[in-house]
Amino acid sequence: MVNYIWVFMTIIGLVFAAINGTMSEVNEAVFKGATEAVTLCIGLISVLVFWLGMMRIAETAGLLDKLSSLFRPFVTKLFPEVPAGHPAMGYILSNMMANMFGLGNAATPLGIKAMEELKRLNGGKDYASRSMITFLAINTSSITLIPTTVIAIRITYDSAAPTSIVGPTLMATCFSAVAAILIDRYFHYRRSRKG
């Protein structure tokens, strides 16, 4: 469906440019955008490879396991429907760790696997379980200690202080994560009181 939307938007843009006689500006913007995309990707790749390598070292050294075990009691309270030792819990914790280090690209496949496992726990039903909703809320608003992707973009565009975003990002994501958990618990409480 998204592909159709993009094609539709492109066709509308080209027709509008042809009617207004601005096709040369569209061509120039396409090539300039492509050049900037390649530059941005190369900048992102270098930083992401570095942080993924650091994550791999932390994993090999056992640091991720220690962080996961530190968060496990808190996470098991958020997901009481997930049995101890279930693969879903491992994927949830791994997703949260990747999000904490600003590795959204690495967190996405872990999040998808977590949702697949949670759906399996839900009996394969077509509606979301309580745990699926909670995971989506937390994943969307997760705490970020190091906003790797944003730092990479700021470095690529020659920011004077690319890491100055760390403090505000940490504060904003802490507020968003707490708000997401409180809202999730509130609606779960209201639903459980009704039914």
mmCIF file of C-alpha atoms in Angstrom:
data_model
loop_
_atom_site.group_PDB
_atom_site.id
_atom_site.type_symbol
_atom_site.label_atom_id
_atom_site.label_comp_id
_atom_site.label_asym_id
_atom_site.label_seq_id
_atom_site.Cartn_x
_atom_site.Cartn_y
_atom_site.Cartn_z
ATOM 1 C CA MET A 1 0.000 0.000 0.000
ATOM 2 C CA VAL A 2 2.815 2.394 0.874
ATOM 3 C CA ASN A 3 4.370 1.774 -2.545
ATOM 4 C CA TYR A 4 1.152 2.924 -4.216
ATOM 5 C CA ILE A 5 1.099 6.053 -2.072
ATOM 6 C CA TRP A 6 4.694 6.908 -3.062
ATOM 7 C CA VAL A 7 3.987 6.308 -6.748
ATOM 8 C CA PHE A 8 0.834 8.431 -6.520
ATOM 9 C CA MET A 9 2.700 11.274 -4.809
ATOM 10 C CA THR A 10 5.502 11.125 -7.399
ATOM 11 C CA ILE A 11 3.087 11.229 -10.314
ATOM 12 C CA ILE A 12 1.156 14.135 -8.760
ATOM 13 C CA GLY A 13 4.433 16.019 -8.216
ATOM 14 C CA LEU A 14 5.588 15.437 -11.805
ATOM 15 C CA VAL A 15 2.220 16.463 -13.264
ATOM 16 C CA PHE A 16 2.182 19.591 -11.079
ATOM 17 C CA ALA A 17 5.770 20.444 -12.153
ATOM 18 C CA ALA A 18 4.888 19.920 -15.848
ATOM 19 C CA ILE A 19 1.804 22.157 -15.573
ATOM 20 C CA ASN A 20 3.770 24.922 -13.809
ATOM 21 C CA GLY A 21 6.837 24.585 -16.056
ATOM 22 C CA THR A 22 9.197 23.721 -13.196
ATOM 23 C CA MET A 23 10.398 20.349 -14.488
ATOM 24 C CA SER A 24 14.051 21.502 -14.598
ATOM 25 C CA GLU A 25 13.909 22.369 -10.864
ATOM 26 C CA VAL A 26 12.439 18.922 -10.166
ATOM 27 C CA ASN A 27 15.285 17.232 -12.104
ATOM 28 C CA GLU A 28 17.854 19.325 -10.241
ATOM 29 C CA ALA A 29 16.259 18.490 -6.881
ATOM 30 C CA VAL A 30 16.201 14.760 -7.721
ATOM 31 C CA PHE A 31 19.923 14.644 -8.491
ATOM 32 C CA LYS A 32 20.864 16.901 -5.577
ATOM 33 C CA GLY A 33 18.759 14.756 -3.222
ATOM 34 C CA ALA A 34 20.367 11.562 -4.528
ATOM 35 C CA THR A 35 23.848 13.009 -3.936
ATOM 36 C CA GLU A 36 22.949 14.091 -0.401
ATOM 37 C CA ALA A 37 21.395 10.680 0.313
ATOM 38 C CA VAL A 38 24.616 8.888 -0.623
ATOM 39 C CA THR A 39 26.688 11.304 1.489
ATOM 40 C CA LEU A 40 24.351 10.869 4.435
ATOM 41 C CA CYS A 41 24.340 7.065 4.094
ATOM 42 C CA ILE A 42 28.141 6.898 4.094
ATOM 43 C CA GLY A 43 28.238 9.073 7.209
ATOM 44 C CA LEU A 44 25.604 6.935 8.925
ATOM 45 C CA ILE A 45 27.263 3.667 7.932
ATOM 46 C CA SER A 46 30.558 4.635 9.567
ATOM 47 C CA VAL A 47 28.953 5.585 12.888
ATOM 48 C CA LEU A 48 26.512 2.654 12.898
ATOM 49 C CA VAL A 49 29.291 0.173 12.122
ATOM 50 C CA PHE A 50 31.306 1.618 15.002
ATOM 51 C CA TRP A 51 28.417 1.345 17.497
ATOM 52 C CA LEU A 52 27.343 -2.076 16.251
ATOM 53 C CA GLY A 53 30.938 -3.177 16.751
ATOM 54 C CA MET A 54 30.883 -1.743 20.268
ATOM 55 C CA MET A 55 27.604 -3.581 20.916
ATOM 56 C CA ARG A 56 29.216 -6.807 19.688
ATOM 57 C CA ILE A 57 32.189 -6.286 22.011
ATOM 58 C CA ALA A 58 29.795 -5.560 24.901
ATOM 59 C CA GLU A 59 27.842 -8.704 24.027
ATOM 60 C CA THR A 60 30.991 -10.854 23.883
ATOM 61 C CA ALA A 61 32.232 -9.366 27.175
ATOM 62 C CA GLY A 62 28.891 -10.189 28.809
ATOM 63 C CA LEU A 63 27.961 -6.546 29.416
ATOM 64 C CA LEU A 64 24.660 -6.846 27.524
ATOM 65 C CA ASP A 65 23.719 -9.910 29.570
ATOM 66 C CA LYS A 66 24.441 -7.972 32.760
ATOM 67 C CA LEU A 67 22.393 -5.003 31.545
ATOM 68 C CA SER A 68 19.574 -7.351 30.535
ATOM 69 C CA SER A 69 19.616 -9.070 33.923
ATOM 70 C CA LEU A 70 19.571 -5.634 35.580
ATOM 71 C CA PHE A 71 16.414 -4.676 33.654
ATOM 72 C CA ARG A 72 14.783 -8.150 33.731
ATOM 73 C CA PRO A 73 12.867 -7.652 37.041
ATOM 74 C CA PHE A 74 11.409 -4.360 35.782
ATOM 75 C CA VAL A 75 10.568 -5.811 32.354
ATOM 76 C CA THR A 76 8.901 -8.924 33.806
ATOM 77 C CA LYS A 77 6.565 -6.627 35.778
ATOM 78 C CA LEU A 78 5.674 -4.811 32.549
ATOM 79 C CA PHE A 79 5.020 -8.110 30.751
ATOM 80 C CA PRO A 80 3.383 -10.439 33.295
ATOM 81 C CA GLU A 81 1.797 -12.526 30.505
ATOM 82 C CA VAL A 82 5.229 -13.567 29.173
ATOM 83 C CA PRO A 83 6.516 -16.699 30.948
ATOM 84 C CA ALA A 84 10.022 -16.650 32.429
ATOM 85 C CA GLY A 85 12.599 -17.878 29.956
ATOM 86 C CA HIS A 86 10.333 -17.395 26.933
ATOM 87 C CA PRO A 87 12.156 -16.232 23.746
ATOM 88 C CA ALA A 88 9.890 -13.154 23.602
ATOM 89 C CA MET A 89 11.507 -11.797 26.779
ATOM 90 C CA GLY A 90 14.984 -12.131 25.265
ATOM 91 C CA TYR A 91 13.925 -10.273 22.120
ATOM 92 C CA ILE A 92 12.179 -7.571 24.181
ATOM 93 C CA LEU A 93 15.288 -7.004 26.323
ATOM 94 C CA SER A 94 17.604 -7.016 23.280
ATOM 95 C CA ASN A 95 15.337 -4.523 21.515
ATOM 96 C CA MET A 96 15.367 -2.253 24.555
ATOM 97 C CA MET A 97 19.177 -2.409 24.793
ATOM 98 C CA ALA A 98 19.585 -1.567 21.090
ATOM 99 C CA ASN A 99 17.156 1.345 21.442
ATOM 100 C CA MET A 100 19.022 2.618 24.503
ATOM 101 C CA PHE A 101 22.167 2.910 22.421
ATOM 102 C CA GLY A 102 20.312 4.649 19.596
ATOM 103 C CA LEU A 103 20.644 1.719 17.212
ATOM 104 C CA GLY A 104 17.142 1.834 15.772
ATOM 105 C CA ASN A 105 18.255 -0.091 12.682
ATOM 106 C CA ALA A 106 19.490 -2.949 14.862
ATOM 107 C CA ALA A 107 16.469 -2.710 17.167
ATOM 108 C CA THR A 108 13.894 -3.098 14.386
ATOM 109 C CA PRO A 109 14.502 -6.789 13.553
ATOM 110 C CA LEU A 110 14.609 -7.588 17.276
ATOM 111 C CA GLY A 111 11.295 -5.779 17.746
ATOM 112 C CA ILE A 112 9.722 -7.709 14.875
ATOM 113 C CA LYS A 113 10.920 -11.009 16.369
ATOM 114 C CA ALA A 114 9.563 -9.965 19.778
ATOM 115 C CA MET A 115 6.167 -9.191 18.228
ATOM 116 C CA GLU A 116 6.160 -12.561 16.422
ATOM 117 C CA GLU A 117 6.840 -14.347 19.711
ATOM 118 C CA LEU A 118 4.198 -12.283 21.516
ATOM 119 C CA LYS A 119 1.686 -13.125 18.773
ATOM 120 C CA ARG A 120 2.529 -16.795 19.218
ATOM 121 C CA LEU A 121 1.854 -16.398 22.956
ATOM 122 C CA ASN A 122 -1.451 -14.730 22.026
ATOM 123 C CA GLY A 123 -2.484 -17.879 20.155
ATOM 124 C CA GLY A 124 -1.918 -16.279 16.741
ATOM 125 C CA LYS A 125 -5.015 -14.107 17.141
ATOM 126 C CA ASP A 126 -5.542 -11.123 14.841
ATOM 127 C CA TYR A 127 -5.812 -8.609 17.683
ATOM 128 C CA ALA A 128 -3.031 -7.367 19.936
ATOM 129 C CA SER A 129 -2.557 -8.764 23.421
ATOM 130 C CA ARG A 130 -1.811 -6.629 26.453
ATOM 131 C CA SER A 131 1.898 -7.454 26.131
ATOM 132 C CA MET A 132 1.952 -6.525 22.444
ATOM 133 C CA ILE A 133 0.411 -3.122 23.188
ATOM 134 C CA THR A 134 2.816 -2.521 26.072
ATOM 135 C CA PHE A 135 5.803 -3.502 23.941
ATOM 136 C CA LEU A 136 4.723 -1.208 21.122
ATOM 137 C CA ALA A 137 4.334 1.715 23.551
ATOM 138 C CA ILE A 138 7.737 1.115 25.134
ATOM 139 C CA ASN A 139 9.486 0.464 21.816
ATOM 140 C CA THR A 140 8.088 3.665 20.320
ATOM 141 C CA SER A 141 9.065 5.832 23.291
ATOM 142 C CA SER A 142 12.181 4.036 24.485
ATOM 143 C CA ILE A 143 14.878 5.668 26.574
ATOM 144 C CA THR A 144 17.911 6.575 24.461
ATOM 145 C CA LEU A 145 21.262 6.981 26.204
ATOM 146 C CA ILE A 146 23.263 7.653 23.037
ATOM 147 C CA PRO A 147 21.317 8.931 19.982
ATOM 148 C CA THR A 148 23.756 7.361 17.529
ATOM 149 C CA THR A 149 21.850 8.121 14.325
ATOM 150 C CA VAL A 150 21.261 11.784 15.226
ATOM 151 C CA ILE A 151 24.921 12.223 16.181
ATOM 152 C CA ALA A 152 25.943 10.684 12.852
ATOM 153 C CA ILE A 153 23.686 13.068 10.928
ATOM 154 C CA ARG A 154 25.045 16.043 12.882
ATOM 155 C CA ILE A 155 28.633 14.934 12.176
ATOM 156 C CA THR A 156 27.847 14.492 8.465
ATOM 157 C CA TYR A 157 26.522 18.057 8.256
ATOM 158 C CA ASP A 158 29.515 19.509 10.178
ATOM 159 C CA SER A 159 27.762 20.398 13.419
ATOM 160 C CA ALA A 160 29.949 22.400 15.809
ATOM 161 C CA ALA A 161 28.858 20.183 18.727
ATOM 162 C CA PRO A 162 27.360 16.936 17.385
ATOM 163 C CA THR A 163 27.045 15.304 20.814
ATOM 164 C CA SER A 164 25.274 18.247 22.469
ATOM 165 C CA ILE A 165 22.027 16.418 21.684
ATOM 166 C CA VAL A 166 22.785 13.633 24.209
ATOM 167 C CA GLY A 167 21.452 15.390 27.349
ATOM 168 C CA PRO A 168 18.215 16.714 25.839
ATOM 169 C CA THR A 169 17.577 13.378 24.105
ATOM 170 C CA LEU A 170 18.045 11.435 27.327
ATOM 171 C CA MET A 171 15.701 13.778 29.194
ATOM 172 C CA ALA A 172 13.032 13.770 26.459
ATOM 173 C CA THR A 173 13.110 9.990 26.018
ATOM 174 C CA CYS A 174 12.916 9.403 29.788
ATOM 175 C CA PHE A 175 9.784 11.556 29.923
ATOM 176 C CA SER A 176 8.289 9.849 26.865
ATOM 177 C CA ALA A 177 9.002 6.349 28.220
ATOM 178 C CA VAL A 178 7.470 7.143 31.623
ATOM 179 C CA ALA A 179 4.438 8.733 29.938
ATOM 180 C CA ALA A 180 3.996 5.703 27.639
ATOM 181 C CA ILE A 181 4.138 3.270 30.560
ATOM 182 C CA LEU A 182 1.710 5.349 32.657
ATOM 183 C CA ILE A 183 -0.763 5.692 29.782
ATOM 184 C CA ASP A 184 -0.476 1.975 28.990
ATOM 185 C CA ARG A 185 -1.105 1.038 32.636
ATOM 186 C CA TYR A 186 -3.994 3.512 32.909
ATOM 187 C CA PHE A 187 -5.842 2.097 29.904
ATOM 188 C CA HIS A 188 -5.150 -1.477 31.004
ATOM 189 C CA TYR A 189 -6.517 -0.671 34.464
ATOM 190 C CA ARG A 190 -9.659 0.945 33.006
ATOM 191 C CA ARG A 191 -10.208 -2.005 30.673
ATOM 192 C CA SER A 192 -9.755 -4.560 33.460
ATOM 193 C CA ARG A 193 -12.259 -2.660 35.670
ATOM 194 C CA LYS A 194 -14.876 -2.735 32.883
ATOM 195 C CA GLY A 195 -14.496 -6.344 31.982
#
